[in-house]
Amino acid sequence: MTEQQEASEDAVMTRIGQAIMLLHGGDREEARNRFGALWSEIGEAGDPLHRCTLAHYMADAQDDAGDELAWDLRALAAAEGLGEERLARHEATLAVRAFYPSLHLNLAADYVKLERPEPARAHLDRARAATDALGDDGYGNGVRAAIDRLERRLSGDEAGPASGAQLP
């Protein structure tokens, strides 16, 4: 079996993807329930790609900013344990360093929601510094635009909720 076939047969990623579709379809509660069940199966010591992906989206399913922060911190911790080889088995064109702009952006947005501007700025600076890993495509441009929006918000140039900084 080729590595590409192995990646396409990753049942956990498939199940995470199904929960993501529920989340994007507006069923936050069911998405949260499925993410929670998967997290229980994966555990704190599970596959870093699974943990990073699941925690990243579980954060988006939270109603409480503190809970969202906790999940985004789990996503970052999992990314730090994710090697290029493991990521390549899932998607050959991805690089772990391409995860960091959005992970730090999400943390910055969490800290803004929690009215903690200093850690928000620190993570926003890390997000900006990591943007060289992003492509010149819709995703990369969307992340850079979200960083710019949150930067303006932190500078007091733009009113509105921190959620305006969410990723595409």
PDB file of N, CA, C and O in Angstrom, residues 89-144:
ATOM      1  N   ARG A  89       2.803  11.840   5.532  1.00  0.00           N
ATOM      2  CA  ARG A  89       1.968  10.647   5.325  1.00  0.00           C
ATOM      3  C   ARG A  89       0.513  11.034   5.134  1.00  0.00           C
ATOM      4  O   ARG A  89      -0.252  10.299   4.527  1.00  0.00           O
ATOM      5  N   HIS A  90       0.128  12.192   5.658  1.00  0.00           N
ATOM      6  CA  HIS A  90      -1.251  12.656   5.477  1.00  0.00           C
ATOM      7  C   HIS A  90      -1.381  13.521   4.226  1.00  0.00           C
ATOM      8  O   HIS A  90      -2.310  13.356   3.445  1.00  0.00           O
ATOM      9  N   GLU A  91      -0.461  14.451   4.063  1.00  0.00           N
ATOM     10  CA  GLU A  91      -0.512  15.382   2.926  1.00  0.00           C
ATOM     11  C   GLU A  91       0.910  15.761   2.569  1.00  0.00           C
ATOM     12  O   GLU A  91       1.553  16.522   3.299  1.00  0.00           O
ATOM     13  N   ALA A  92       1.371  15.260   1.462  1.00  0.00           N
ATOM     14  CA  ALA A  92       2.775  15.425   1.080  1.00  0.00           C
ATOM     15  C   ALA A  92       3.179  16.877   0.859  1.00  0.00           C
ATOM     16  O   ALA A  92       4.344  17.221   0.997  1.00  0.00           O
ATOM     17  N   THR A  93       2.239  17.742   0.534  1.00  0.00           N
ATOM     18  CA  THR A  93       2.597  19.124   0.209  1.00  0.00           C
ATOM     19  C   THR A  93       2.591  20.058   1.416  1.00  0.00           C
ATOM     20  O   THR A  93       2.942  21.216   1.283  1.00  0.00           O
ATOM     21  N   LEU A  94       2.191  19.571   2.582  1.00  0.00           N
ATOM     22  CA  LEU A  94       2.139  20.419   3.763  1.00  0.00           C
ATOM     23  C   LEU A  94       3.456  20.405   4.527  1.00  0.00           C
ATOM     24  O   LEU A  94       4.182  19.427   4.508  1.00  0.00           O
ATOM     25  N   ALA A  95       3.714  21.497   5.219  1.00  0.00           N
ATOM     26  CA  ALA A  95       4.861  21.589   6.110  1.00  0.00           C
ATOM     27  C   ALA A  95       4.343  22.013   7.477  1.00  0.00           C
ATOM     28  O   ALA A  95       3.430  22.842   7.574  1.00  0.00           O
ATOM     29  N   VAL A  96       4.911  21.436   8.524  1.00  0.00           N
ATOM     30  CA  VAL A  96       4.463  21.752   9.876  1.00  0.00           C
ATOM     31  C   VAL A  96       4.528  23.252  10.131  1.00  0.00           C
ATOM     32  O   VAL A  96       3.620  23.833  10.724  1.00  0.00           O
ATOM     33  N   ARG A  97       5.569  23.908   9.639  1.00  0.00           N
ATOM     34  CA  ARG A  97       5.716  25.333   9.914  1.00  0.00           C
ATOM     35  C   ARG A  97       4.580  26.160   9.312  1.00  0.00           C
ATOM     36  O   ARG A  97       4.309  27.265   9.779  1.00  0.00           O
ATOM     37  N   ALA A  98       3.860  25.600   8.345  1.00  0.00           N
ATOM     38  CA  ALA A  98       2.718  26.310   7.764  1.00  0.00           C
ATOM     39  C   ALA A  98       1.524  26.347   8.716  1.00  0.00           C
ATOM     40  O   ALA A  98       0.596  27.125   8.511  1.00  0.00           O
ATOM     41  N   PHE A  99       1.551  25.523   9.763  1.00  0.00           N
ATOM     42  CA  PHE A  99       0.474  25.529  10.748  1.00  0.00           C
ATOM     43  C   PHE A  99       0.576  26.718  11.703  1.00  0.00           C
ATOM     44  O   PHE A  99      -0.424  27.191  12.226  1.00  0.00           O
ATOM     45  N   TYR A 100       1.796  27.174  11.954  1.00  0.00           N
ATOM     46  CA  TYR A 100       2.018  28.144  13.026  1.00  0.00           C
ATOM     47  C   TYR A 100       1.354  29.506  12.836  1.00  0.00           C
ATOM     48  O   TYR A 100       0.863  30.072  13.829  1.00  0.00           O
ATOM     49  N   PRO A 101       1.288  30.066  11.642  1.00  0.00           N
ATOM     50  CA  PRO A 101       0.601  31.366  11.545  1.00  0.00           C
ATOM     51  C   PRO A 101      -0.847  31.309  12.038  1.00  0.00           C
ATOM     52  O   PRO A 101      -1.274  32.161  12.826  1.00  0.00           O
ATOM     53  N   SER A 102      -1.587  30.284  11.631  1.00  0.00           N
ATOM     54  CA  SER A 102      -2.985  30.212  12.056  1.00  0.00           C
ATOM     55  C   SER A 102      -3.114  29.820  13.520  1.00  0.00           C
ATOM     56  O   SER A 102      -3.996  30.314  14.220  1.00  0.00           O
ATOM     57  N   LEU A 103      -2.232  28.940  14.005  1.00  0.00           N
ATOM     58  CA  LEU A 103      -2.305  28.562  15.417  1.00  0.00           C
ATOM     59  C   LEU A 103      -2.052  29.772  16.318  1.00  0.00           C
ATOM     60  O   LEU A 103      -2.787  29.998  17.287  1.00  0.00           O
ATOM     61  N   HIS A 104      -1.035  30.551  15.983  1.00  0.00           N
ATOM     62  CA  HIS A 104      -0.750  31.741  16.802  1.00  0.00           C
ATOM     63  C   HIS A 104      -1.812  32.820  16.612  1.00  0.00           C
ATOM     64  O   HIS A 104      -2.162  33.530  17.572  1.00  0.00           O
ATOM     65  N   LEU A 105      -2.345  32.956  15.419  1.00  0.00           N
ATOM     66  CA  LEU A 105      -3.435  33.904  15.184  1.00  0.00           C
ATOM     67  C   LEU A 105      -4.638  33.560  16.056  1.00  0.00           C
ATOM     68  O   LEU A 105      -5.232  34.435  16.685  1.00  0.00           O
ATOM     69  N   ASN A 106      -4.990  32.281  16.095  1.00  0.00           N
ATOM     70  CA  ASN A 106      -6.129  31.871  16.920  1.00  0.00           C
ATOM     71  C   ASN A 106      -5.879  32.171  18.386  1.00  0.00           C
ATOM     72  O   ASN A 106      -6.789  32.630  19.094  1.00  0.00           O
ATOM     73  N   LEU A 107      -4.663  31.908  18.855  1.00  0.00           N
ATOM     74  CA  LEU A 107      -4.344  32.220  20.252  1.00  0.00           C
ATOM     75  C   LEU A 107      -4.424  33.722  20.513  1.00  0.00           C
ATOM     76  O   LEU A 107      -4.954  34.156  21.541  1.00  0.00           O
ATOM     77  N   ALA A 108      -3.937  34.516  19.582  1.00  0.00           N
ATOM     78  CA  ALA A 108      -4.022  35.976  19.735  1.00  0.00           C
ATOM     79  C   ALA A 108      -5.486  36.411  19.829  1.00  0.00           C
ATOM     80  O   ALA A 108      -5.844  37.226  20.697  1.00  0.00           O
ATOM     81  N   ALA A 109      -6.331  35.859  18.967  1.00  0.00           N
ATOM     82  CA  ALA A 109      -7.758  36.208  18.996  1.00  0.00           C
ATOM     83  C   ALA A 109      -8.394  35.777  20.314  1.00  0.00           C
ATOM     84  O   ALA A 109      -9.232  36.502  20.868  1.00  0.00           O
ATOM     85  N   ASP A 110      -7.989  34.611  20.831  1.00  0.00           N
ATOM     86  CA  ASP A 110      -8.512  34.157  22.122  1.00  0.00           C
ATOM     87  C   ASP A 110      -8.162  35.153  23.219  1.00  0.00           C
ATOM     88  O   ASP A 110      -9.010  35.509  24.048  1.00  0.00           O
ATOM     89  N   TYR A 111      -6.909  35.584  23.232  1.00  0.00           N
ATOM     90  CA  TYR A 111      -6.475  36.514  24.275  1.00  0.00           C
ATOM     91  C   TYR A 111      -7.172  37.870  24.146  1.00  0.00           C
ATOM     92  O   TYR A 111      -7.458  38.513  25.155  1.00  0.00           O
ATOM     93  N   VAL A 112      -7.475  38.288  22.915  1.00  0.00           N
ATOM     94  CA  VAL A 112      -8.243  39.524  22.738  1.00  0.00           C
ATOM     95  C   VAL A 112      -9.622  39.357  23.359  1.00  0.00           C
ATOM     96  O   VAL A 112     -10.101  40.235  24.087  1.00  0.00           O
ATOM     97  N   LYS A 113     -10.274  38.227  23.092  1.00  0.00           N
ATOM     98  CA  LYS A 113     -11.599  37.968  23.669  1.00  0.00           C
ATOM     99  C   LYS A 113     -11.556  37.980  25.193  1.00  0.00           C
ATOM    100  O   LYS A 113     -12.519  38.384  25.842  1.00  0.00           O
ATOM    101  N   LEU A 114     -10.437  37.521  25.733  1.00  0.00           N
ATOM    102  CA  LEU A 114     -10.276  37.467  27.187  1.00  0.00           C
ATOM    103  C   LEU A 114      -9.729  38.778  27.758  1.00  0.00           C
ATOM    104  O   LEU A 114      -9.417  38.854  28.950  1.00  0.00           O
ATOM    105  N   GLU A 115      -9.613  39.793  26.889  1.00  0.00           N
ATOM    106  CA  GLU A 115      -9.120  41.124  27.269  1.00  0.00           C
ATOM    107  C   GLU A 115      -7.732  41.052  27.899  1.00  0.00           C
ATOM    108  O   GLU A 115      -7.458  41.680  28.922  1.00  0.00           O
ATOM    109  N   ARG A 116      -6.859  40.294  27.234  1.00  0.00           N
ATOM    110  CA  ARG A 116      -5.464  40.147  27.663  1.00  0.00           C
ATOM    111  C   ARG A 116      -4.571  40.571  26.495  1.00  0.00           C
ATOM    112  O   ARG A 116      -4.076  39.740  25.744  1.00  0.00           O
ATOM    113  N   PRO A 117      -4.395  41.882  26.313  1.00  0.00           N
ATOM    114  CA  PRO A 117      -3.705  42.379  25.119  1.00  0.00           C
ATOM    115  C   PRO A 117      -2.232  41.996  25.020  1.00  0.00           C
ATOM    116  O   PRO A 117      -1.730  41.828  23.899  1.00  0.00           O
ATOM    117  N   GLU A 118      -1.528  41.832  26.124  1.00  0.00           N
ATOM    118  CA  GLU A 118      -0.091  41.526  26.031  1.00  0.00           C
ATOM    119  C   GLU A 118       0.154  40.156  25.403  1.00  0.00           C
ATOM    120  O   GLU A 118       0.915  40.054  24.436  1.00  0.00           O
ATOM    121  N   PRO A 119      -0.471  39.077  25.926  1.00  0.00           N
ATOM    122  CA  PRO A 119      -0.250  37.795  25.238  1.00  0.00           C
ATOM    123  C   PRO A 119      -0.859  37.783  23.835  1.00  0.00           C
ATOM    124  O   PRO A 119      -0.351  37.095  22.947  1.00  0.00           O
ATOM    125  N   ALA A 120      -1.911  38.580  23.622  1.00  0.00           N
ATOM    126  CA  ALA A 120      -2.488  38.666  22.274  1.00  0.00           C
ATOM    127  C   ALA A 120      -1.450  39.224  21.303  1.00  0.00           C
ATOM    128  O   ALA A 120      -1.242  38.670  20.215  1.00  0.00           O
ATOM    129  N   ARG A 121      -0.785  40.290  21.696  1.00  0.00           N
ATOM    130  CA  ARG A 121       0.242  40.886  20.831  1.00  0.00           C
ATOM    131  C   ARG A 121       1.407  39.931  20.611  1.00  0.00           C
ATOM    132  O   ARG A 121       1.938  39.833  19.507  1.00  0.00           O
ATOM    133  N   ALA A 122       1.803  39.216  21.657  1.00  0.00           N
ATOM    134  CA  ALA A 122       2.916  38.274  21.533  1.00  0.00           C
ATOM    135  C   ALA A 122       2.592  37.182  20.511  1.00  0.00           C
ATOM    136  O   ALA A 122       3.429  36.856  19.651  1.00  0.00           O
ATOM    137  N   HIS A 123       1.388  36.643  20.575  1.00  0.00           N
ATOM    138  CA  HIS A 123       1.015  35.595  19.613  1.00  0.00           C
ATOM    139  C   HIS A 123       0.784  36.176  18.218  1.00  0.00           C
ATOM    140  O   HIS A 123       1.089  35.520  17.221  1.00  0.00           O
ATOM    141  N   LEU A 124       0.278  37.384  18.160  1.00  0.00           N
ATOM    142  CA  LEU A 124       0.114  38.025  16.856  1.00  0.00           C
ATOM    143  C   LEU A 124       1.475  38.249  16.204  1.00  0.00           C
ATOM    144  O   LEU A 124       1.636  38.021  14.996  1.00  0.00           O
ATOM    145  N   ASP A 125       2.471  38.645  16.995  1.00  0.00           N
ATOM    146  CA  ASP A 125       3.835  38.804  16.462  1.00  0.00           C
ATOM    147  C   ASP A 125       4.379  37.471  15.962  1.00  0.00           C
ATOM    148  O   ASP A 125       5.016  37.409  14.907  1.00  0.00           O
ATOM    149  N   ARG A 126       4.111  36.396  16.702  1.00  0.00           N
ATOM    150  CA  ARG A 126       4.562  35.061  16.270  1.00  0.00           C
ATOM    151  C   ARG A 126       3.842  34.643  14.987  1.00  0.00           C
ATOM    152  O   ARG A 126       4.452  34.035  14.105  1.00  0.00           O
ATOM    153  N   ALA A 127       2.553  34.954  14.902  1.00  0.00           N
ATOM    154  CA  ALA A 127       1.801  34.626  13.686  1.00  0.00           C
ATOM    155  C   ALA A 127       2.391  35.361  12.483  1.00  0.00           C
ATOM    156  O   ALA A 127       2.644  34.767  11.433  1.00  0.00           O
ATOM    157  N   ARG A 128       2.627  36.655  12.651  1.00  0.00           N
ATOM    158  CA  ARG A 128       3.188  37.467  11.564  1.00  0.00           C
ATOM    159  C   ARG A 128       4.564  36.939  11.161  1.00  0.00           C
ATOM    160  O   ARG A 128       4.865  36.806   9.986  1.00  0.00           O
ATOM    161  N   ALA A 129       5.403  36.611  12.142  1.00  0.00           N
ATOM    162  CA  ALA A 129       6.766  36.122  11.856  1.00  0.00           C
ATOM    163  C   ALA A 129       6.754  34.788  11.109  1.00  0.00           C
ATOM    164  O   ALA A 129       7.701  34.481  10.385  1.00  0.00           O
ATOM    165  N   ALA A 130       5.693  34.022  11.265  1.00  0.00           N
ATOM    166  CA  ALA A 130       5.624  32.698  10.640  1.00  0.00           C
ATOM    167  C   ALA A 130       4.965  32.696   9.264  1.00  0.00           C
ATOM    168  O   ALA A 130       4.889  31.657   8.617  1.00  0.00           O
ATOM    169  N   THR A 131       4.514  33.856   8.798  1.00  0.00           N
ATOM    170  CA  THR A 131       3.760  33.890   7.536  1.00  0.00           C
ATOM    171  C   THR A 131       4.591  33.538   6.304  1.00  0.00           C
ATOM    172  O   THR A 131       4.020  33.234   5.258  1.00  0.00           O
ATOM    173  N   ASP A 132       5.911  33.538   6.418  1.00  0.00           N
ATOM    174  CA  ASP A 132       6.722  33.152   5.265  1.00  0.00           C
ATOM    175  C   ASP A 132       6.479  31.694   4.872  1.00  0.00           C
ATOM    176  O   ASP A 132       6.783  31.288   3.754  1.00  0.00           O
ATOM    177  N   ALA A 133       5.888  30.913   5.766  1.00  0.00           N
ATOM    178  CA  ALA A 133       5.580  29.510   5.474  1.00  0.00           C
ATOM    179  C   ALA A 133       4.291  29.363   4.674  1.00  0.00           C
ATOM    180  O   ALA A 133       3.996  28.281   4.175  1.00  0.00           O
ATOM    181  N   LEU A 134       3.537  30.436   4.544  1.00  0.00           N
ATOM    182  CA  LEU A 134       2.253  30.386   3.831  1.00  0.00           C
ATOM    183  C   LEU A 134       2.444  30.598   2.342  1.00  0.00           C
ATOM    184  O   LEU A 134       3.301  31.374   1.925  1.00  0.00           O
ATOM    185  N   GLY A 135       1.621  29.941   1.573  1.00  0.00           N
ATOM    186  CA  GLY A 135       1.648  30.122   0.133  1.00  0.00           C
ATOM    187  C   GLY A 135       0.955  31.409  -0.277  1.00  0.00           C
ATOM    188  O   GLY A 135       0.256  32.054   0.514  1.00  0.00           O
ATOM    189  N   ASP A 136       1.159  31.764  -1.524  1.00  0.00           N
ATOM    190  CA  ASP A 136       0.464  32.914  -2.105  1.00  0.00           C
ATOM    191  C   ASP A 136      -0.807  32.386  -2.755  1.00  0.00           C
ATOM    192  O   ASP A 136      -0.935  32.319  -3.970  1.00  0.00           O
ATOM    193  N   ASP A 137      -1.731  31.971  -1.894  1.00  0.00           N
ATOM    194  CA  ASP A 137      -2.978  31.373  -2.354  1.00  0.00           C
ATOM    195  C   ASP A 137      -4.110  31.875  -1.471  1.00  0.00           C
ATOM    196  O   ASP A 137      -3.891  32.724  -0.596  1.00  0.00           O
ATOM    197  N   GLY A 138      -5.289  31.372  -1.675  1.00  0.00           N
ATOM    198  CA  GLY A 138      -6.440  31.840  -0.913  1.00  0.00           C
ATOM    199  C   GLY A 138      -6.279  31.651   0.581  1.00  0.00           C
ATOM    200  O   GLY A 138      -6.602  32.548   1.362  1.00  0.00           O
ATOM    201  N   TYR A 139      -5.774  30.492   0.984  1.00  0.00           N
ATOM    202  CA  TYR A 139      -5.590  30.238   2.406  1.00  0.00           C
ATOM    203  C   TYR A 139      -4.538  31.181   2.998  1.00  0.00           C
ATOM    204  O   TYR A 139      -4.781  31.844   3.998  1.00  0.00           O
ATOM    205  N   GLY A 140      -3.375  31.234   2.385  1.00  0.00           N
ATOM    206  CA  GLY A 140      -2.300  32.092   2.887  1.00  0.00           C
ATOM    207  C   GLY A 140      -2.713  33.546   2.930  1.00  0.00           C
ATOM    208  O   GLY A 140      -2.460  34.252   3.917  1.00  0.00           O
ATOM    209  N   ASN A 141      -3.369  34.007   1.866  1.00  0.00           N
ATOM    210  CA  ASN A 141      -3.828  35.394   1.831  1.00  0.00           C
ATOM    211  C   ASN A 141      -4.894  35.658   2.886  1.00  0.00           C
ATOM    212  O   ASN A 141      -4.936  36.735   3.488  1.00  0.00           O
ATOM    213  N   GLY A 142      -5.753  34.665   3.126  1.00  0.00           N
ATOM    214  CA  GLY A 142      -6.785  34.810   4.151  1.00  0.00           C
ATOM    215  C   GLY A 142      -6.196  34.914   5.551  1.00  0.00           C
ATOM    216  O   GLY A 142      -6.646  35.724   6.365  1.00  0.00           O
ATOM    217  N   VAL A 143      -5.174  34.098   5.828  1.00  0.00           N
ATOM    218  CA  VAL A 143      -4.520  34.160   7.138  1.00  0.00           C
ATOM    219  C   VAL A 143      -3.823  35.500   7.308  1.00  0.00           C
ATOM    220  O   VAL A 143      -3.944  36.149   8.358  1.00  0.00           O
ATOM    221  N   ARG A 144      -3.107  35.941   6.275  1.00  0.00           N
ATOM    222  CA  ARG A 144      -2.429  37.244   6.371  1.00  0.00           C
ATOM    223  C   ARG A 144      -3.440  38.376   6.585  1.00  0.00           C
ATOM    224  O   ARG A 144      -3.213  39.295   7.388  1.00  0.00           O
TER     225      ARG A 144
END
